[in-house]
XYZ file of C-alpha atoms in Angstrom:
769
model
C 33.550 7.894 -19.362
C 29.823 8.391 -18.815
C 27.695 6.205 -16.582
C 26.295 3.068 -18.219
C 23.425 0.869 -17.080
C 23.244 -2.737 -18.338
C 20.055 -4.637 -17.586
C 20.496 -8.169 -16.198
C 16.890 -9.406 -16.163
C 17.334 -12.220 -18.672
C 18.595 -15.819 -18.342
C 18.896 -16.626 -14.656
C 18.974 -20.055 -13.032
C 16.801 -20.671 -9.969
C 16.262 -23.374 -7.348
C 13.639 -23.388 -4.593
C 16.034 -24.764 -2.059
C 18.845 -23.519 0.152
C 21.920 -24.656 -1.804
C 24.789 -23.212 0.218
C 27.424 -24.527 -2.214
C 25.884 -22.426 -5.001
C 28.327 -19.633 -4.124
C 31.111 -21.692 -5.751
C 31.700 -20.412 -9.319
C 32.235 -24.010 -10.506
C 28.902 -25.230 -9.092
C 26.826 -27.033 -11.746
C 23.381 -25.427 -11.985
C 22.306 -26.997 -15.284
C 19.380 -28.770 -13.600
C 18.050 -25.597 -12.052
C 14.990 -23.886 -13.469
C 15.638 -21.209 -16.092
C 13.879 -17.946 -15.224
C 13.903 -14.245 -15.988
C 13.412 -11.529 -13.435
C 11.125 -10.093 -12.207
C 10.525 -13.456 -10.525
C 8.850 -14.823 -7.422
C 8.585 -18.393 -6.220
C 5.144 -17.628 -4.739
C 3.371 -16.563 -7.930
C 0.861 -19.400 -7.572
C 0.950 -20.532 -3.935
C 1.156 -16.971 -2.553
C -2.618 -16.616 -2.671
C -3.530 -20.160 -1.680
C -3.649 -19.777 2.072
C -1.432 -20.432 5.055
C 1.003 -22.875 3.468
C 2.776 -20.734 0.883
C 6.519 -21.321 0.653
C 8.785 -19.333 2.964
C 12.513 -19.967 3.036
C 15.853 -19.458 1.316
C 16.168 -19.906 -2.440
C 19.036 -19.293 -4.841
C 19.546 -17.493 -8.137
C 22.637 -17.696 -10.348
C 23.632 -15.824 -13.477
C 26.662 -15.458 -15.698
C 27.657 -11.850 -16.359
C 30.184 -10.367 -18.736
C 31.712 -6.938 -18.127
C 33.487 -5.856 -21.333
C 37.272 -5.569 -21.071
C 37.147 -1.930 -22.209
C 35.398 -1.071 -18.937
C 38.506 -1.955 -16.939
C 39.540 1.085 -14.948
C 35.953 2.076 -14.184
C 33.815 1.310 -11.152
C 31.203 -1.456 -11.400
C 28.154 -1.890 -9.178
C 25.318 -4.385 -9.086
C 21.898 -2.863 -8.481
C 18.722 -4.584 -7.255
C 15.420 -2.702 -7.349
C 13.532 -5.144 -5.131
C 14.315 -8.530 -3.587
C 12.292 -9.963 -0.723
C 13.296 -9.936 1.968
C 16.889 -10.805 2.987
C 19.349 -10.909 0.112
C 22.954 -12.154 0.174
C 25.067 -11.447 -2.909
C 28.183 -13.273 -4.138
C 30.321 -12.713 -7.240
C 32.909 -15.312 -8.222
C 32.600 -16.792 -4.725
C 33.305 -13.464 -3.001
C 30.704 -12.316 -0.482
C 29.631 -8.735 -1.191
C 27.108 -8.246 1.584
C 23.532 -8.538 2.707
C 20.493 -6.318 2.284
C 17.738 -6.619 4.873
C 14.334 -5.505 3.675
C 12.292 -6.448 0.636
C 11.082 -3.256 -0.998
C 13.880 -0.760 -1.640
C 16.730 -0.547 -4.125
C 20.261 -1.463 -3.051
C 23.687 -1.766 -4.618
C 27.023 -3.450 -4.008
C 30.296 -2.507 -5.644
C 31.828 -5.463 -7.481
C 34.829 -3.801 -9.174
C 37.477 -5.705 -7.207
C 35.933 -9.176 -7.556
C 35.102 -9.347 -11.266
C 37.289 -10.296 -14.196
C 36.816 -7.856 -17.066
C 36.234 -9.466 -20.444
C 35.512 -12.869 -18.893
C 32.473 -14.728 -17.604
C 31.707 -13.948 -13.959
C 29.276 -15.868 -11.777
C 26.686 -13.995 -9.760
C 25.026 -16.032 -6.994
C 22.179 -14.573 -4.925
C 20.438 -16.078 -1.929
C 16.995 -14.636 -1.225
C 15.004 -15.560 1.864
C 11.422 -14.511 2.638
C 11.423 -16.052 6.118
C 10.195 -13.620 8.765
C 12.986 -12.800 11.229
C 12.928 -10.725 14.396
C 14.898 -7.746 13.124
C 13.475 -7.172 9.612
C 10.129 -5.563 8.831
C 7.376 -6.452 8.334
C 7.100 -8.925 11.211
C 3.603 -9.917 10.173
C 0.843 -8.323 8.161
C -2.409 -9.023 6.348
C -0.779 -9.532 2.958
C 1.416 -12.214 1.404
C 5.211 -11.820 1.644
C 6.162 -12.966 -1.848
C 9.767 -14.185 -2.072
C 12.156 -13.565 -4.920
C 14.048 -11.047 -7.031
C 10.841 -9.399 -8.174
C 12.120 -6.156 -9.694
C 14.894 -5.269 -12.159
C 18.585 -6.043 -11.690
C 21.250 -3.897 -13.399
C 24.968 -3.421 -13.706
C 25.969 0.208 -13.217
C 29.362 1.238 -14.613
C 30.700 4.628 -13.580
C 33.755 6.841 -13.586
C 35.836 7.104 -10.426
C 34.287 10.582 -10.131
C 30.545 10.132 -9.759
C 27.386 10.959 -7.886
C 27.185 8.700 -4.858
C 25.855 5.260 -5.748
C 26.042 3.952 -2.176
C 23.760 6.514 -0.505
C 20.968 4.178 0.632
C 20.231 3.149 -2.945
C 19.424 6.720 -4.002
C 20.609 8.811 -6.942
C 22.769 10.855 -4.581
C 21.097 14.069 -5.795
C 18.249 15.819 -3.969
C 16.170 18.722 -5.282
C 15.074 20.442 -2.080
C 12.122 22.786 -2.581
C 12.987 25.504 -0.067
C 10.180 27.888 -1.023
C 7.673 27.611 -3.811
C 4.871 29.968 -4.801
C 3.266 31.196 -7.997
C 6.057 33.715 -8.619
C 9.184 31.751 -7.781
C 10.556 28.333 -6.925
C 13.692 28.424 -4.762
C 15.495 25.097 -4.881
C 18.665 23.766 -3.321
C 20.328 21.003 -5.305
C 22.081 18.827 -2.750
C 24.517 16.302 -4.211
C 26.841 13.701 -2.783
C 29.916 13.599 -5.034
C 32.478 10.808 -4.750
C 36.137 10.852 -5.800
C 37.476 7.289 -5.862
C 40.760 8.282 -7.502
C 44.001 8.010 -5.541
C 44.617 11.731 -5.968
C 42.877 15.044 -5.472
C 40.459 16.012 -8.239
C 38.698 19.185 -9.327
C 35.281 18.879 -10.843
C 32.610 21.303 -11.969
C 29.067 20.554 -10.845
C 26.570 21.760 -13.429
C 22.762 21.720 -13.410
C 20.416 22.704 -16.211
C 16.752 23.019 -15.264
C 14.778 22.357 -18.434
C 11.184 23.014 -19.323
C 9.159 20.173 -20.815
C 9.940 21.754 -24.188
C 13.684 21.438 -23.547
C 14.163 25.172 -23.065
C 16.433 26.148 -20.161
C 14.440 27.526 -17.216
C 17.423 28.012 -14.893
C 20.917 26.716 -14.322
C 23.514 26.505 -11.574
C 27.187 25.620 -11.327
C 29.875 25.157 -8.701
C 33.552 24.249 -8.666
C 34.312 21.392 -6.295
C 37.659 20.221 -4.920
C 37.733 16.602 -3.805
C 40.526 14.920 -1.892
C 41.491 11.360 -2.808
C 38.778 8.988 -1.595
C 36.526 11.846 -0.449
C 32.737 11.973 -0.564
C 31.590 15.589 -0.410
C 28.093 17.002 0.037
C 27.637 19.986 -2.280
C 24.697 22.371 -2.119
C 23.883 24.735 -4.981
C 20.915 27.140 -5.048
C 18.805 27.654 -8.160
C 15.698 29.766 -8.775
C 12.931 29.182 -11.316
C 11.089 32.430 -12.016
C 7.342 32.279 -12.712
C 7.346 28.490 -12.457
C 4.760 26.216 -13.987
C 3.511 24.350 -10.946
C 2.932 20.604 -10.721
C -0.815 20.783 -10.172
C -2.157 17.271 -9.768
C -4.484 15.886 -12.422
C -5.058 19.364 -13.878
C -1.450 19.856 -14.941
C 1.221 17.407 -13.716
C 3.972 19.578 -15.165
C 7.479 18.179 -14.946
C 10.778 19.963 -15.331
C 13.969 18.032 -15.986
C 17.115 18.551 -13.937
C 20.179 17.543 -15.969
C 22.970 17.412 -13.416
C 26.498 16.594 -14.437
C 30.084 16.429 -13.243
C 32.641 17.877 -15.666
C 36.383 17.299 -15.375
C 38.264 19.530 -17.810
C 36.414 18.868 -21.095
C 34.920 15.531 -20.101
C 31.476 14.929 -18.629
C 32.279 12.096 -16.218
C 28.802 11.567 -14.753
C 25.334 12.787 -15.610
C 21.836 12.212 -14.318
C 18.489 13.277 -15.703
C 15.927 13.802 -12.936
C 12.284 14.669 -13.713
C 10.738 16.806 -10.988
C 7.860 19.175 -10.365
C 7.519 22.192 -8.106
C 4.451 22.679 -5.912
C 3.372 23.791 -2.485
C 0.729 22.243 -0.273
C -0.786 22.240 3.194
C -3.457 20.554 5.278
C -5.951 22.579 7.298
C -7.743 20.853 10.217
C -11.080 22.398 9.169
C -10.831 22.674 5.392
C -8.655 19.722 4.366
C -5.938 19.552 1.715
C -4.704 22.447 -0.415
C -2.429 22.154 -3.454
C -0.828 25.355 -4.737
C -3.222 27.409 -2.638
C -6.359 25.724 -4.013
C -8.585 23.384 -2.046
C -8.324 19.856 -3.424
C -10.430 17.106 -1.829
C -8.279 13.982 -2.027
C -10.372 11.130 -3.440
C -8.018 8.281 -2.705
C -7.538 4.583 -3.268
C -4.946 2.245 -1.782
C -2.863 -0.144 -3.848
C -0.947 -3.342 -3.224
C 1.540 -4.276 -5.933
C 0.654 -7.965 -6.475
C -1.429 -9.598 -9.157
C -3.055 -13.003 -9.615
C -0.583 -15.684 -10.756
C 2.234 -13.119 -10.786
C 2.612 -12.079 -7.148
C 4.949 -9.096 -6.934
C 6.853 -10.057 -10.103
C 5.026 -7.587 -12.313
C 6.385 -5.511 -15.176
C 5.955 -2.003 -16.536
C 2.914 -3.245 -18.461
C 1.047 -4.183 -15.258
C 2.037 -0.939 -13.522
C 0.644 1.080 -16.420
C -2.547 -0.981 -16.497
C -3.090 -0.332 -12.780
C -2.607 3.383 -13.291
C -5.094 3.480 -16.167
C -7.738 1.758 -14.015
C -7.096 4.174 -11.137
C -7.397 7.111 -13.541
C -10.661 5.705 -14.895
C -12.305 5.576 -11.463
C -11.467 9.262 -11.045
C -9.136 9.024 -8.054
C -6.623 11.837 -7.561
C -4.623 10.332 -4.704
C -3.083 6.926 -3.983
C -1.887 5.389 -0.764
C 0.909 3.026 -1.819
C 0.611 0.434 0.904
C 2.306 -0.959 2.942
C 5.873 -0.631 1.697
C 8.019 1.078 -0.897
C 6.674 0.506 -4.408
C 8.455 0.375 -7.742
C 10.113 3.482 -9.141
C 8.080 2.811 -12.272
C 4.854 3.424 -10.392
C 6.105 6.512 -8.544
C 7.142 7.873 -11.964
C 3.642 7.204 -13.274
C 2.164 9.073 -10.308
C 4.385 12.060 -11.140
C 3.390 11.963 -14.799
C -0.340 11.523 -14.199
C -0.756 13.954 -11.301
C -1.596 11.587 -8.436
C -1.007 12.838 -4.885
C 0.828 10.037 -3.051
C 1.122 8.693 0.465
C 4.319 6.572 0.569
C 5.160 4.405 3.576
C 7.379 1.762 5.152
C 6.303 -1.719 6.329
C 6.399 -0.886 10.039
C 3.070 -2.623 10.372
C 0.988 -4.583 12.890
C 3.737 -5.848 15.204
C 7.069 -4.496 16.460
C 9.904 -6.912 17.113
C 9.961 -8.410 20.579
C 13.762 -8.540 20.701
C 15.187 -5.704 18.560
C 13.892 -2.642 20.357
C 15.815 0.154 18.638
C 14.009 -0.178 15.325
C 17.234 -0.330 13.319
C 15.631 -1.935 10.275
C 12.540 0.294 10.364
C 14.819 3.339 10.406
C 16.902 1.927 7.568
C 13.787 1.390 5.449
C 12.510 4.890 6.269
C 15.811 6.412 5.182
C 15.812 4.339 1.979
C 12.217 5.284 1.185
C 12.866 9.005 1.554
C 16.244 9.202 -0.155
C 15.258 7.018 -3.093
C 12.005 8.904 -3.660
C 12.932 12.426 -2.602
C 12.537 13.980 -6.055
C 9.044 12.671 -6.826
C 6.638 15.652 -6.753
C 3.639 13.334 -6.385
C 4.765 12.209 -2.918
C 3.526 14.612 -0.263
C 3.128 12.341 2.772
C 5.608 9.959 4.417
C 3.853 7.114 6.273
C 5.465 6.141 9.596
C 3.416 3.115 10.620
C 0.297 1.111 9.843
C -1.769 -0.384 12.695
C 1.370 -0.976 14.756
C -0.910 -0.949 17.830
C -2.156 -4.431 16.883
C 0.912 -5.911 18.581
C -0.064 -4.441 21.948
C 0.486 -1.218 23.870
C 4.236 -1.240 24.528
C 6.282 1.833 25.497
C 9.033 0.905 23.050
C 6.500 0.961 20.188
C 5.402 4.487 21.062
C 9.022 5.577 21.377
C 9.950 4.125 17.996
C 6.978 5.754 16.259
C 8.150 9.118 17.607
C 11.722 8.412 16.515
C 10.604 7.438 13.014
C 8.681 10.684 12.785
C 11.750 12.639 13.888
C 13.882 10.773 11.359
C 11.457 11.508 8.530
C 11.344 15.211 9.416
C 15.152 15.325 9.580
C 15.545 13.569 6.223
C 12.851 15.671 4.585
C 11.372 18.705 6.354
C 9.510 19.709 3.167
C 6.831 17.011 3.369
C 4.222 15.975 5.925
C 4.439 12.882 8.098
C 1.417 10.694 8.669
C 0.387 7.281 9.946
C -2.542 4.873 9.905
C -3.933 4.063 13.333
C -5.808 0.830 13.929
C -9.523 1.251 14.543
C -9.375 0.748 18.328
C -6.940 3.605 19.064
C -8.821 5.985 21.354
C -9.619 9.529 20.261
C -7.363 11.150 22.889
C -4.454 8.719 22.526
C -1.090 10.414 21.949
C -0.745 8.459 18.695
C -3.053 11.105 17.250
C -0.527 13.856 17.989
C 2.802 12.306 16.940
C 2.803 13.106 13.204
C 1.851 16.189 11.171
C -1.396 14.608 10.016
C -3.061 11.280 10.800
C -5.233 8.618 9.274
C -7.477 5.987 10.792
C -8.197 2.522 9.426
C -11.881 2.303 10.292
C -14.261 -0.453 9.234
C -17.728 0.458 10.503
C -20.053 -1.614 8.412
C -17.691 -4.534 8.065
C -15.608 -5.525 11.081
C -17.734 -3.428 13.434
C -21.226 -1.999 13.515
C -22.930 -0.385 10.543
C -21.576 1.986 7.889
C -23.769 4.800 9.204
C -21.674 4.810 12.407
C -18.869 6.635 10.587
C -20.794 9.919 10.893
C -21.065 10.184 14.688
C -17.518 8.908 15.211
C -16.020 11.416 12.770
C -17.920 14.327 14.270
C -17.054 13.301 17.830
C -13.365 12.886 16.989
C -13.261 16.260 15.248
C -14.992 17.934 18.172
C -12.586 16.299 20.638
C -9.494 17.070 18.519
C -10.248 20.207 16.447
C -6.527 20.787 15.868
C -5.849 17.292 14.510
C -5.702 16.924 10.722
C -7.757 13.783 10.248
C -8.047 11.494 7.245
C -9.381 7.995 6.652
C -6.481 5.793 5.618
C -8.540 2.627 5.098
C -12.208 1.742 4.804
C -13.906 -1.042 2.911
C -15.892 -4.261 2.824
C -15.469 -7.637 1.160
C -17.171 -8.016 -2.199
C -17.160 -11.493 -3.765
C -18.786 -11.625 -7.197
C -20.276 -15.078 -6.616
C -22.665 -13.744 -3.965
C -25.804 -11.695 -4.646
C -28.906 -10.629 -2.778
C -31.931 -8.331 -2.897
C -31.420 -7.590 0.792
C -27.738 -6.799 1.387
C -26.468 -7.050 4.959
C -23.189 -6.602 6.819
C -20.780 -9.515 6.251
C -22.832 -11.248 3.601
C -19.897 -10.852 1.143
C -22.275 -9.969 -1.670
C -21.493 -7.540 -4.471
C -24.692 -5.712 -3.535
C -23.569 -5.063 0.042
C -20.114 -4.059 -1.183
C -21.742 -1.391 -3.371
C -24.267 -0.296 -0.722
C -21.480 0.044 1.836
C -19.454 2.363 -0.401
C -22.533 4.403 -1.353
C -23.332 4.978 2.290
C -19.821 5.726 3.477
C -18.903 7.994 0.580
C -21.917 10.252 1.272
C -20.727 10.592 4.879
C -17.166 11.448 3.869
C -18.176 13.882 1.121
C -20.186 15.895 3.643
C -17.143 16.445 5.899
C -14.601 18.782 4.270
C -12.283 18.610 7.286
C -11.154 15.140 6.164
C -7.843 15.791 4.396
C -8.125 12.535 2.427
C -9.993 9.242 2.295
C -8.512 6.042 0.867
C -10.647 3.108 -0.289
C -9.263 -0.211 0.885
C -8.497 -1.413 -1.709
C -8.331 -0.536 -5.386
C -7.636 -4.185 -6.228
C -8.168 -7.525 -4.489
C -4.810 -8.832 -3.264
C -3.062 -11.866 -1.833
C -3.351 -12.326 1.938
C -2.118 -15.772 2.907
C -3.448 -15.638 6.477
C -7.055 -15.171 5.324
C -9.733 -17.809 4.826
C -13.195 -16.274 4.611
C -16.161 -15.893 2.321
C -15.260 -19.238 0.758
C -11.982 -17.825 -0.549
C -8.556 -18.733 0.837
C -5.491 -16.532 0.774
C -7.086 -13.367 -0.530
C -8.486 -10.020 0.596
C -11.549 -9.312 -1.550
C -12.184 -5.670 -0.623
C -10.951 -4.356 -3.965
C -13.023 -2.281 -6.361
C -11.433 -4.448 -9.074
C -10.653 -8.165 -9.052
C -7.194 -9.594 -8.380
C -6.612 -10.288 -12.085
C -7.850 -6.755 -13.035
C -10.436 -8.257 -15.381
C -13.667 -7.259 -13.608
C -14.645 -3.901 -12.133
C -17.129 -4.425 -9.331
C -20.264 -2.299 -9.085
C -18.706 -0.124 -6.371
C -16.030 0.922 -8.871
C -18.737 2.621 -10.919
C -20.251 4.275 -7.849
C -16.932 6.081 -7.294
C -16.533 6.787 -11.000
C -19.945 8.452 -10.967
C -18.876 10.683 -8.076
C -15.251 11.346 -9.048
C -14.938 11.261 -12.827
C -16.090 13.727 -15.485
C -16.108 11.023 -18.183
C -19.796 10.376 -18.800
C -21.152 6.830 -18.543
C -24.132 4.719 -17.483
C -23.787 1.473 -15.491
C -26.501 -0.975 -14.484
C -25.609 -2.694 -11.191
C -26.040 -6.346 -10.197
C -25.492 -7.642 -13.742
C -23.916 -10.788 -12.279
C -27.102 -11.383 -10.246
C -28.528 -12.999 -13.361
C -31.077 -15.506 -12.077
C -34.044 -13.851 -10.330
C -36.922 -15.602 -8.581
C -38.907 -12.389 -8.072
C -41.820 -11.184 -10.194
C -40.615 -7.610 -9.810
C -37.118 -6.294 -9.145
C -35.442 -2.977 -8.425
C -32.889 -1.767 -10.969
C -30.118 0.499 -9.707
C -28.003 2.554 -12.084
C -24.802 4.489 -11.355
C -24.154 7.421 -13.651
C -22.695 10.930 -13.728
C -25.248 11.954 -16.338
C -28.152 14.230 -15.437
C -30.976 11.894 -16.400
C -31.282 8.161 -17.087
C -34.078 6.376 -18.958
C -34.755 2.676 -18.362
C -36.111 0.132 -20.845
C -37.264 -3.420 -20.080
C -37.774 -5.828 -22.959
C -37.975 -2.899 -25.378
C -40.558 -0.955 -23.349
C -39.637 2.440 -21.901
C -40.324 2.463 -18.147
C -39.501 6.072 -17.398
C -36.723 8.517 -16.673
C -35.060 9.530 -13.418
C -32.813 12.310 -12.172
C -30.553 12.053 -9.131
C -28.578 14.308 -6.832
C -26.198 11.523 -5.746
C -25.490 9.685 -9.040
C -27.663 6.738 -7.939
C -30.780 6.147 -10.062
C -33.383 3.749 -8.647
C -36.122 2.150 -10.752
C -38.533 0.131 -8.620
C -41.103 -2.533 -9.485
C -39.577 -3.574 -12.786
C -41.714 -6.502 -13.974
C -39.920 -9.653 -15.102
C -41.324 -11.988 -17.727
C -40.642 -15.699 -17.808
C -37.213 -16.481 -19.214
C -34.781 -13.829 -20.433
C -35.328 -10.128 -19.704
C -33.367 -7.445 -21.546
C -32.733 -4.268 -19.550
C -31.265 -1.110 -21.050
C -30.309 2.188 -19.383
C -29.809 5.214 -21.626
C -28.761 8.829 -21.168
C -28.443 11.498 -23.826
C -25.970 14.244 -22.975
C -25.070 17.004 -25.421
C -25.928 14.945 -28.496
C -24.010 11.899 -27.187
C -25.818 8.716 -26.124
C -24.509 6.721 -23.174
C -26.013 3.315 -22.469
C -25.591 0.011 -20.684
C -27.342 -3.339 -20.950
C -28.109 -6.163 -18.557
C -29.849 -9.507 -18.871
C -31.834 -11.165 -16.098
C -33.458 -14.583 -16.201
C -36.720 -15.240 -14.381
C -36.425 -18.557 -12.514
C -38.661 -20.470 -10.138
C -36.244 -20.730 -7.201
C -33.447 -18.653 -5.729
C -30.005 -19.846 -6.831
C -28.404 -21.119 -3.623
C -24.882 -20.442 -4.927
C -25.603 -16.707 -4.641
C -25.463 -16.955 -0.836
C -22.242 -17.271 1.156
C -22.030 -20.364 3.381
C -23.497 -19.678 6.834
C -20.154 -20.440 8.453
C -18.577 -17.610 6.502
C -20.995 -14.811 7.338
C -19.511 -14.120 10.770
C -16.618 -12.445 9.004
C -12.881 -12.660 9.458
C -13.021 -13.790 13.109
C -15.282 -16.772 12.454
C -12.496 -19.251 11.723
C -10.008 -18.104 14.337
C -11.381 -20.371 17.070
C -14.318 -22.492 18.193
C -16.613 -21.400 21.017
C -18.465 -23.896 23.218
C -22.237 -23.988 23.644
C -23.197 -22.301 26.913
C -25.909 -23.316 29.295
C -28.634 -20.779 30.024
C -27.534 -18.218 32.590
C -29.186 -15.274 34.286
C -27.203 -12.234 33.171
C -26.534 -9.892 36.054
C -24.714 -6.579 36.158
C -21.013 -7.058 36.934
C -18.784 -4.470 38.541
C -15.512 -4.327 36.619
C -12.700 -2.438 38.301
C -9.220 -1.617 37.007
C -7.505 -4.043 39.386
C -9.069 -7.165 37.844
C -8.954 -8.796 34.446
C -11.883 -8.502 32.067
C -12.811 -8.402 28.404
C -11.286 -4.918 28.368
C -7.886 -6.622 28.365
C -6.163 -7.674 25.170
C -5.813 -11.249 23.965
C -2.067 -10.974 24.496
C -2.433 -9.791 28.100
C -4.880 -12.563 28.947
C -2.634 -15.262 27.499
C 0.367 -14.023 29.492
C -1.340 -14.689 32.831
C -1.535 -18.365 33.743
C -5.035 -18.192 35.248
C -6.641 -16.010 32.597
C -4.973 -18.098 29.908
C -6.979 -21.120 31.059
C -10.189 -19.126 30.627
C -9.240 -18.013 27.103
C -8.303 -21.564 26.141
C -11.621 -22.774 27.536
C -13.827 -20.377 25.584
C -11.691 -19.457 22.531
C -10.815 -23.028 21.677
C -7.801 -23.495 19.420
C -6.543 -19.916 19.618
C -2.962 -19.470 20.829
C 0.388 -17.977 19.860
C 0.739 -20.632 17.135
C -2.401 -19.541 15.290
C -1.717 -17.715 11.966
C -3.968 -14.835 13.034
C -2.546 -14.476 16.546
C -0.305 -11.609 15.520
C -3.320 -9.697 14.183
C -5.350 -10.256 17.332
C -2.893 -10.087 20.221
C -3.243 -6.339 20.730
C -7.032 -6.333 20.525
C -9.141 -6.134 23.676
C -11.750 -8.894 23.813
C -14.383 -6.137 23.640
C -13.040 -5.046 20.253
C -12.870 -8.632 19.021
C -16.459 -9.109 20.178
C -17.594 -6.068 18.198
C -16.184 -7.750 15.072
C -18.112 -11.004 15.662
C -21.273 -10.244 17.615
C -22.850 -13.485 16.405
C -20.171 -15.423 18.306
C -19.628 -13.126 21.279
C -23.218 -13.067 22.474
C -24.306 -11.254 25.633
C -24.275 -14.637 27.362
C -20.697 -15.335 26.243
C -19.463 -11.875 27.278
C -21.131 -12.191 30.672
C -19.586 -15.644 31.182
C -16.115 -14.439 30.225
C -16.262 -11.409 32.495
C -17.727 -13.355 35.390
C -14.699 -15.665 35.352
C -12.033 -13.092 34.415
C -12.999 -10.568 37.086
C -12.287 -13.135 39.791
C -8.582 -12.801 38.966
C -6.626 -9.860 40.346
C -3.925 -8.150 38.333
C -0.526 -8.426 39.969
């Protein structure tokens, strides 16, 4: 018998409560809510702030396994359930999966009744616990069975279904070049018969046309109950290489197990062959050709859907990413859906895939068992995707403080990733305050930094000196930018954009400025905009918006592309267009305004109220038209470019008003940025600021929040000046590893020179033990 997959997404029962008796097959669930999966119980409240629901909930479903399947093996397969999942069938406990992002299976053969109704009961809990990652992070942990659920029915002879949720077959690219692709097909084959079996392993490597490119075979003897690892070499001569957006060519590996004349198991695995490297001076190379990686990051949630999205939403996201012209995606901060990895393969995106070892390491489980489990699952389940070239080890794990066990675990995760897959590069995303010479920069093959000059710290222009200094200090380090961005809220507009004003104009100006800096530095192996889309972040409350990170180039619902989207499209895409910026800044109190246009055309002509104002050319895809006169009432603006007998144009409408619209400006309380609502700071009396000597044996603002709260005396000082901030605060986990100096650089309006002097004057009186 051949493997069968039966989808179980339809007709579930759900209750948002911990009903322990729901494991009983006779339990009456008729009053439960009827749902289909994908499903999350946080679809609405997940982006509404701190109080979204976290806890255990239950799902139940009746399943029928046809009587003719008796004698086969039956498994239940979950593609994503967040974050701790306990599975029961007919009252029998099958086991628990810990972690919310990877696929997992349980065998149910011995507990089901073939040809009869069976009851599946599933408890899912999105409570954060000490030994499951992530511990905390700046995104919402949506609870639920949010990806597909299947029954898998197989022969007793089959490719391993219990190998960390993988296919049990790995196409290892030993050596690839333009002339030849040498591959080892590594398979885990299982014999669950009570007697020895002989089986023939067979692999056909097919071109996209269906023509055979290569094949391999091997006879395998399996003892009763044995799982055997079988390796078979195969060579593709003169291969067509998977070459990113230019030619994402996919072969198909049809691997099968044949017993006598029967094919007892078969898998079809799309894959591509390619070779790549990163040079510390020249950046990324794919198949021997330099390829600057123009990257965006993606979270998987969507407004009013949370993580419970379908193939339709995955495809829509990919189309938007293709439109902006990106050629690389950082899939943050966890394992994403197989659907999206498949899309990356098919469309030619270069991918950074990672685990949710993020922000904070457990205080009690110091071996990293769950982080290692999730790393193994990520690699084994995604091994055959040609788009994936980088395995991410950690993201900003330094936020939780400088602990030796954190450094040790990062090294061990790197070693694990290299052992599981020596063919790809390891990487990680360091938090912005990691020093240039810190050993974190030397633990993985390549590194990234999450840097936010121009938003959390300083000005966007400060990227240039930092990048050049880091590269000079570490010429051997392969450096990329794993996150950069600024909040852009479409309600807010200004003629004079400034840091932390949340306006769409600053959002666009920020990306203009930073992209020019990055584009001039070819040693950066990749840069990743944070983020492609706005996303849910329950711990946030800033810019007048609760429960959301607004740094996306596109809104949370995917309906509006912000101006910065078109700035990148102008730089990255060959599809010609013209875009007038600040269209949502409709009401204008000025007699004259400046019109800015983004375009990848050579020349743009501007019209105002039917009158041609002139034409401009640009070397940086930004076209500026100054002193555009506004008439009373409605003004029609048109930008036009004619390229090779094709006309590209865009329109905008501005209304001349007497007074500035106050709703265009963010509330004053919000313009101090993320830190502004973490605590209250008292008014200080005038003081004469004197130079203080700060030595290593005393406390100071160089110490982290966490360190200062651990000491009884310094804790009193923190509680005095950072009123309301303690371990119970929702943002404590994000801040505990930050030195006060770093926190101050993120909120200079609050941490004035007077406040910093006062803090240090009191802290330096206390000796470290």
